[in-house]
PDB file of C-alpha atoms in Angstrom:
ATOM      1  CA  MET W   1       5.376 -30.682  -9.690  1.00  0.00           C
ATOM      2  CA  PHE W   2       5.266 -27.224 -11.006  1.00  0.00           C
ATOM      3  CA  TRP W   3       1.699 -27.192 -11.517  1.00  0.00           C
ATOM      4  CA  LEU W   4       1.078 -28.395  -8.094  1.00  0.00           C
ATOM      5  CA  ALA W   5       3.245 -25.702  -6.563  1.00  0.00           C
ATOM      6  CA  LEU W   6       1.329 -23.078  -8.732  1.00  0.00           C
ATOM      7  CA  ALA W   7      -2.079 -24.375  -7.775  1.00  0.00           C
ATOM      8  CA  LEU W   8      -1.067 -24.231  -3.963  1.00  0.00           C
ATOM      9  CA  SER W   9       0.245 -20.707  -4.238  1.00  0.00           C
ATOM     10  CA  LEU W  10      -2.952 -19.568  -5.889  1.00  0.00           C
ATOM     11  CA  ALA W  11      -5.028 -21.118  -3.289  1.00  0.00           C
ATOM     12  CA  LEU W  12      -2.979 -19.656  -0.416  1.00  0.00           C
ATOM     13  CA  SER W  13      -2.651 -16.076  -1.888  1.00  0.00           C
ATOM     14  CA  PRO W  14      -4.571 -13.469   0.217  1.00  0.00           C
ATOM     15  CA  VAL W  15      -7.616 -11.784  -1.472  1.00  0.00           C
ATOM     16  CA  HIS W  16      -9.084  -8.597  -0.572  1.00  0.00           C
ATOM     17  CA  ALA W  17     -12.703  -9.149  -1.184  1.00  0.00           C
ATOM     18  CA  GLY W  18     -13.579  -5.422  -1.167  1.00  0.00           C
ATOM     19  CA  ALA W  19     -11.310  -4.622  -4.053  1.00  0.00           C
ATOM     20  CA  GLN W  20     -10.897  -7.319  -6.443  1.00  0.00           C
ATOM     21  CA  PRO W  21      -8.461  -6.747  -9.334  1.00  0.00           C
ATOM     22  CA  THR W  22     -10.301  -5.900 -12.436  1.00  0.00           C
ATOM     23  CA  ALA W  23     -10.304  -7.921 -15.733  1.00  0.00           C
ATOM     24  CA  THR W  24      -8.383  -5.042 -17.232  1.00  0.00           C
ATOM     25  CA  ALA W  25      -5.085  -6.170 -18.774  1.00  0.00           C
ATOM     26  CA  PRO W  26      -2.042  -5.348 -16.458  1.00  0.00           C
ATOM     27  CA  HIS W  27      -0.418  -3.207 -19.017  1.00  0.00           C
ATOM     28  CA  ARG W  28      -3.520  -1.130 -19.584  1.00  0.00           C
ATOM     29  CA  GLU W  29      -4.377  -0.817 -15.920  1.00  0.00           C
ATOM     30  CA  ALA W  30      -0.701   0.396 -15.542  1.00  0.00           C
ATOM     31  CA  GLU W  31      -1.299   3.074 -18.051  1.00  0.00           C
ATOM     32  CA  SER W  32      -4.280   4.223 -16.333  1.00  0.00           C
ATOM     33  CA  VAL W  33      -2.361   4.257 -13.100  1.00  0.00           C
ATOM     34  CA  SER W  34       0.484   6.343 -14.599  1.00  0.00           C
ATOM     35  CA  ARG W  35      -1.755   8.836 -15.940  1.00  0.00           C
ATOM     36  CA  ALA W  36      -3.592   9.150 -12.533  1.00  0.00           C
ATOM     37  CA  LEU W  37      -0.266   9.624 -10.869  1.00  0.00           C
ATOM     38  CA  ARG W  38       0.366  12.513 -13.175  1.00  0.00           C
ATOM     39  CA  VAL W  39      -2.528  14.266 -11.764  1.00  0.00           C
ATOM     40  CA  THR W  40      -2.403  13.282  -8.211  1.00  0.00           C
ATOM     41  CA  VAL W  41       1.471  13.075  -7.656  1.00  0.00           C
ATOM     42  CA  PRO W  42       2.800  15.735 -10.021  1.00  0.00           C
ATOM     43  CA  HIS W  43       6.310  15.789  -8.662  1.00  0.00           C
ATOM     44  CA  LEU W  44       7.082  12.315 -10.163  1.00  0.00           C
ATOM     45  CA  SER W  45       8.858  12.228 -13.469  1.00  0.00           C
ATOM     46  CA  PRO W  46       7.334  10.567 -16.378  1.00  0.00           C
ATOM     47  CA  ALA W  47       9.658   7.576 -16.193  1.00  0.00           C
ATOM     48  CA  ARG W  48       9.135   7.227 -12.405  1.00  0.00           C
ATOM     49  CA  ARG W  49       5.305   7.454 -12.789  1.00  0.00           C
ATOM     50  CA  ARG W  50       5.587   4.637 -15.420  1.00  0.00           C
ATOM     51  CA  LEU W  51       7.875   2.465 -13.221  1.00  0.00           C
ATOM     52  CA  TYR W  52       5.629   2.976 -10.110  1.00  0.00           C
ATOM     53  CA  ALA W  53       2.572   2.206 -12.051  1.00  0.00           C
ATOM     54  CA  ARG W  54       3.703  -1.147 -13.366  1.00  0.00           C
ATOM     55  CA  LEU W  55       4.993  -1.919  -9.786  1.00  0.00           C
ATOM     56  CA  MET W  56       1.954  -0.921  -8.022  1.00  0.00           C
ATOM     57  CA  VAL W  57      -0.456  -2.816 -10.409  1.00  0.00           C
ATOM     58  CA  ALA W  58       1.823  -5.980 -10.084  1.00  0.00           C
ATOM     59  CA  ALA W  59       1.797  -5.784  -6.263  1.00  0.00           C
ATOM     60  CA  ALA W  60      -1.814  -5.068  -6.011  1.00  0.00           C
ATOM     61  CA  ARG W  61      -2.853  -7.986  -8.073  1.00  0.00           C
ATOM     62  CA  ARG W  62      -0.304 -10.234  -6.323  1.00  0.00           C
ATOM     63  CA  HIS W  63      -1.907  -9.556  -3.030  1.00  0.00           C
ATOM     64  CA  GLY W  64      -5.478  -8.831  -3.969  1.00  0.00           C
ATOM     65  CA  VAL W  65      -5.738  -5.207  -2.930  1.00  0.00           C
ATOM     66  CA  GLY W  66      -7.063  -2.303  -4.892  1.00  0.00           C
ATOM     67  CA  VAL W  67      -4.422  -0.147  -6.492  1.00  0.00           C
ATOM     68  CA  GLY W  68      -6.275   2.741  -5.248  1.00  0.00           C
ATOM     69  CA  TRP W  69      -5.685   1.694  -1.781  1.00  0.00           C
ATOM     70  CA  LEU W  70      -2.085   1.114  -2.316  1.00  0.00           C
ATOM     71  CA  ALA W  71      -1.573   4.514  -3.982  1.00  0.00           C
ATOM     72  CA  ALA W  72      -3.420   6.322  -1.203  1.00  0.00           C
ATOM     73  CA  ARG W  73      -1.333   4.688   1.432  1.00  0.00           C
ATOM     74  CA  ALA W  74       1.916   5.634  -0.409  1.00  0.00           C
ATOM     75  CA  TRP W  75       0.783   9.101  -0.395  1.00  0.00           C
ATOM     76  CA  VAL W  76       0.027   9.323   3.218  1.00  0.00           C
ATOM     77  CA  GLU W  77       3.155   7.587   4.215  1.00  0.00           C
ATOM     78  CA  SER W  78       5.888   9.232   2.125  1.00  0.00           C
ATOM     79  CA  GLY W  79       4.357  11.176  -0.679  1.00  0.00           C
ATOM     80  CA  PHE W  80       5.791   8.565  -2.982  1.00  0.00           C
ATOM     81  CA  ARG W  81       9.369   9.207  -1.894  1.00  0.00           C
ATOM     82  CA  SER W  82      11.767   6.510  -0.984  1.00  0.00           C
ATOM     83  CA  VAL W  83      12.603   7.773   2.541  1.00  0.00           C
ATOM     84  CA  VAL W  84      14.036   6.697   5.928  1.00  0.00           C
ATOM     85  CA  SER W  85      12.271   8.089   8.930  1.00  0.00           C
ATOM     86  CA  VAL W  86      14.205   9.289  12.160  1.00  0.00           C
ATOM     87  CA  ARG W  87      14.234   6.575  14.862  1.00  0.00           C
ATOM     88  CA  PHE W  88      11.616   6.759  17.481  1.00  0.00           C
ATOM     89  CA  ARG W  89      10.650   4.844  20.746  1.00  0.00           C
ATOM     90  CA  THR W  90       7.257   3.771  21.276  1.00  0.00           C
ATOM     91  CA  GLY W  91       5.048   1.059  22.442  1.00  0.00           C
ATOM     92  CA  PRO W  92       5.459  -1.343  25.283  1.00  0.00           C
ATOM     93  CA  GLY W  93       8.799  -1.349  26.681  1.00  0.00           C
ATOM     94  CA  GLY W  94       9.705   1.619  24.354  1.00  0.00           C
ATOM     95  CA  THR W  95      10.656  -0.397  21.374  1.00  0.00           C
ATOM     96  CA  TRP W  96      12.934   1.516  18.944  1.00  0.00           C
ATOM     97  CA  ARG W  97      11.352   1.952  15.419  1.00  0.00           C
ATOM     98  CA  GLN W  98      12.171   3.185  12.052  1.00  0.00           C
ATOM     99  CA  SER W  99      10.346   3.349   8.806  1.00  0.00           C
ATOM    100  CA  TRP W 100      11.747   2.518   5.422  1.00  0.00           C
ATOM    101  CA  GLY W 101      10.856   3.272   1.716  1.00  0.00           C
ATOM    102  CA  ILE W 102       7.819   4.519  -0.056  1.00  0.00           C
ATOM    103  CA  MET W 103       5.451   2.615   2.111  1.00  0.00           C
ATOM    104  CA  GLN W 104       7.297   3.423   5.192  1.00  0.00           C
ATOM    105  CA  THR W 105       7.557  -0.260   6.601  1.00  0.00           C
ATOM    106  CA  GLU W 106       8.677  -0.442  10.152  1.00  0.00           C
ATOM    107  CA  VAL W 107      11.338  -2.936  10.917  1.00  0.00           C
ATOM    108  CA  HIS W 108      11.846  -4.191  14.477  1.00  0.00           C
ATOM    109  CA  ARG W 109      11.609  -7.540  16.280  1.00  0.00           C
ATOM    110  CA  HIS W 110       7.652  -7.472  16.126  1.00  0.00           C
ATOM    111  CA  CYS W 111       7.396  -6.275  12.718  1.00  0.00           C
ATOM    112  CA  HIS W 112       9.102  -7.582   9.567  1.00  0.00           C
ATOM    113  CA  PRO W 113      11.951  -8.978  11.563  1.00  0.00           C
ATOM    114  CA  GLU W 114      13.077 -10.741   8.356  1.00  0.00           C
ATOM    115  CA  TYR W 115      14.308  -7.162   7.182  1.00  0.00           C
ATOM    116  CA  ILE W 116      16.562  -6.643  10.208  1.00  0.00           C
ATOM    117  CA  GLY W 117      19.975  -5.923   8.815  1.00  0.00           C
ATOM    118  CA  ARG W 118      18.457  -5.675   5.442  1.00  0.00           C
ATOM    119  CA  GLU W 119      16.317  -2.533   5.882  1.00  0.00           C
ATOM    120  CA  ARG W 120      17.842  -0.822   2.930  1.00  0.00           C
ATOM    121  CA  GLU W 121      16.328  -3.348   0.527  1.00  0.00           C
ATOM    122  CA  LEU W 122      12.971  -1.580   1.523  1.00  0.00           C
ATOM    123  CA  LEU W 123      14.226   1.552  -0.431  1.00  0.00           C
ATOM    124  CA  ARG W 124      13.755  -0.328  -3.647  1.00  0.00           C
ATOM    125  CA  PRO W 125      10.309   0.556  -4.881  1.00  0.00           C
ATOM    126  CA  GLU W 126       9.490  -2.944  -6.028  1.00  0.00           C
ATOM    127  CA  VAL W 127      10.182  -4.268  -2.545  1.00  0.00           C
ATOM    128  CA  SER W 128       8.431  -1.326  -0.768  1.00  0.00           C
ATOM    129  CA  PHE W 129       5.152  -1.659  -2.852  1.00  0.00           C
ATOM    130  CA  ASP W 130       5.184  -5.500  -2.525  1.00  0.00           C
ATOM    131  CA  VAL W 131       5.563  -5.458   1.413  1.00  0.00           C
ATOM    132  CA  GLY W 132       3.138  -2.716   1.476  1.00  0.00           C
ATOM    133  CA  ALA W 133       0.336  -4.386  -0.469  1.00  0.00           C
ATOM    134  CA  ALA W 134       0.955  -7.577   1.608  1.00  0.00           C
ATOM    135  CA  ASP W 135       0.486  -5.447   4.821  1.00  0.00           C
ATOM    136  CA  LEU W 136      -2.737  -3.959   3.585  1.00  0.00           C
ATOM    137  CA  ALA W 137      -4.112  -7.399   2.496  1.00  0.00           C
ATOM    138  CA  TYR W 138      -3.252  -8.738   6.002  1.00  0.00           C
ATOM    139  CA  TRP W 139      -5.126  -5.886   7.784  1.00  0.00           C
ATOM    140  CA  TRP W 140      -8.178  -6.121   5.624  1.00  0.00           C
ATOM    141  CA  ARG W 141      -8.421  -9.949   6.184  1.00  0.00           C
ATOM    142  CA  ARG W 142      -8.087  -9.388   9.978  1.00  0.00           C
ATOM    143  CA  HIS W 143     -10.522  -6.474  10.150  1.00  0.00           C
ATOM    144  CA  GLU W 144     -13.133  -8.459   7.977  1.00  0.00           C
ATOM    145  CA  SER W 145     -12.716 -11.725   9.975  1.00  0.00           C
ATOM    146  CA  GLY W 146     -14.437 -10.022  12.839  1.00  0.00           C
ATOM    147  CA  ARG W 147     -11.506 -10.329  15.202  1.00  0.00           C
ATOM    148  CA  CYS W 148     -10.915  -6.550  15.095  1.00  0.00           C
ATOM    149  CA  ARG W 149     -12.714  -4.567  17.785  1.00  0.00           C
ATOM    150  CA  CYS W 150     -11.383  -1.123  16.594  1.00  0.00           C
ATOM    151  CA  ALA W 151     -14.066   1.133  15.115  1.00  0.00           C
ATOM    152  CA  GLY W 152     -13.345   2.932  12.029  1.00  0.00           C
ATOM    153  CA  PRO W 153     -11.542   2.276   8.680  1.00  0.00           C
ATOM    154  CA  TRP W 154      -9.760  -1.041   8.395  1.00  0.00           C
ATOM    155  CA  TRP W 155      -6.650   0.596   6.864  1.00  0.00           C
ATOM    156  CA  ARG W 156      -5.699   2.602  10.017  1.00  0.00           C
ATOM    157  CA  HIS W 157      -4.072  -0.713  11.348  1.00  0.00           C
ATOM    158  CA  TYR W 158      -1.372  -0.216   8.804  1.00  0.00           C
ATOM    159  CA  LYS W 159      -0.124   2.675  10.881  1.00  0.00           C
ATOM    160  CA  TRP W 160      -1.411   1.860  14.380  1.00  0.00           C
ATOM    161  CA  GLY W 161      -1.143  -2.014  14.205  1.00  0.00           C
ATOM    162  CA  TYR W 162      -3.391  -4.287  16.259  1.00  0.00           C
ATOM    163  CA  ALA W 163      -4.845  -1.529  18.743  1.00  0.00           C
ATOM    164  CA  VAL W 164      -5.845   1.742  17.022  1.00  0.00           C
ATOM    165  CA  PRO W 165      -6.138   4.557  19.686  1.00  0.00           C
ATOM    166  CA  ALA W 166      -9.448   6.470  20.028  1.00  0.00           C
ATOM    167  CA  ARG W 167      -7.390   9.641  19.461  1.00  0.00           C
ATOM    168  CA  ALA W 168      -6.514   8.610  15.827  1.00  0.00           C
ATOM    169  CA  GLN W 169      -9.639  10.618  14.314  1.00  0.00           C
ATOM    170  CA  PRO W 170      -9.023  13.361  11.693  1.00  0.00           C
ATOM    171  CA  ARG W 171     -10.834  16.710  11.872  1.00  0.00           C
ATOM    172  CA  GLY W 172     -10.999  17.381   8.033  1.00  0.00           C
ATOM    173  CA  GLY W 173     -11.919  13.711   6.735  1.00  0.00           C
ATOM    174  CA  TRP W 174      -9.534  11.002   6.183  1.00  0.00           C
ATOM    175  CA  LYS W 175      -6.483  11.957   4.120  1.00  0.00           C
ATOM    176  CA  MET W 176      -6.223   8.417   2.739  1.00  0.00           C
ATOM    177  CA  GLU W 177      -9.680   8.219   1.646  1.00  0.00           C
ATOM    178  CA  ASN W 178      -9.715  11.672   0.180  1.00  0.00           C
ATOM    179  CA  PHE W 179      -6.712  10.893  -1.849  1.00  0.00           C
ATOM    180  CA  ARG W 180      -7.981   7.680  -2.842  1.00  0.00           C
ATOM    181  CA  ARG W 181     -11.185   9.494  -4.379  1.00  0.00           C
ATOM    182  CA  ARG W 182      -9.127  11.843  -6.258  1.00  0.00           C
ATOM    183  CA  PHE W 183      -6.885   8.930  -7.566  1.00  0.00           C
ATOM    184  CA  ARG W 184      -9.969   6.962  -8.595  1.00  0.00           C
ATOM    185  CA  ARG W 185     -11.609   9.891 -10.344  1.00  0.00           C
ATOM    186  CA  ALA W 186      -8.365  10.477 -12.376  1.00  0.00           C
ATOM    187  CA  MET W 187      -8.266   6.758 -13.514  1.00  0.00           C
ATOM    188  CA  ARG W 188     -11.851   6.931 -14.474  1.00  0.00           C
ATOM    189  CA  ALA W 189     -11.313  10.059 -16.458  1.00  0.00           C
ATOM    190  CA  VAL W 190      -8.403   8.322 -18.277  1.00  0.00           C
ATOM    191  CA  ALA W 191     -10.794   5.365 -18.983  1.00  0.00           C
ATOM    192  CA  ASP W 192     -13.489   7.681 -20.150  1.00  0.00           C
ATOM    193  CA  SER W 193     -11.156   9.541 -22.643  1.00  0.00           C
ATOM    194  CA  ALA W 194     -10.016   6.256 -23.941  1.00  0.00           C
ATOM    195  CA  THR W 195     -13.438   5.147 -24.640  1.00  0.00           C
ATOM    196  CA  VAL W 196     -14.335   8.361 -26.442  1.00  0.00           C
ATOM    197  CA  GLY W 197     -11.319   8.077 -28.534  1.00  0.00           C
ATOM    198  CA  SER W 198     -11.986   4.624 -29.570  1.00  0.00           C
ATOM    199  CA  SER W 199     -15.610   5.405 -30.584  1.00  0.00           C
TER     200      SER W 199
END
């Protein structure tokens, strides 16, 4: 029974085809992520960097998204700070909304209603990274399926939902992609230094 349940869970798990997890061992990848965070998010303490790196790698692998995308979204949403946004009213009917945690997950009747009354759980980094990675995987799959009619990068849906407004265009380049490039460069630099040190 255990193996059947395991097989079903693996078969049904979402896959982000554009950023498959590498064959790197999780602990080695987490070390690279931790060092990349030291360069790109310097306000994090060493202990916090190591914790976040482990959680990010686990969440990214679990949901099949690239850890660089997860890191970039965390930076854009909160700067890697576990915060609670002010309440705001938007959308059809003026729905009250509020965002929680590092990944700034919204909780209302149309978005993660399972956390209504339990919003503070999203302040825990392990929960925030996991829910954020699952959301990124969802939007990637929807965008790649051809059902999305919005032009532009797939990850904009994380903020805007199903309908991305035309005004959501930056003047100085995409903040998320800029951060992801810096983060990936930092990870490559770590990998290169490790290769040199072992030769």
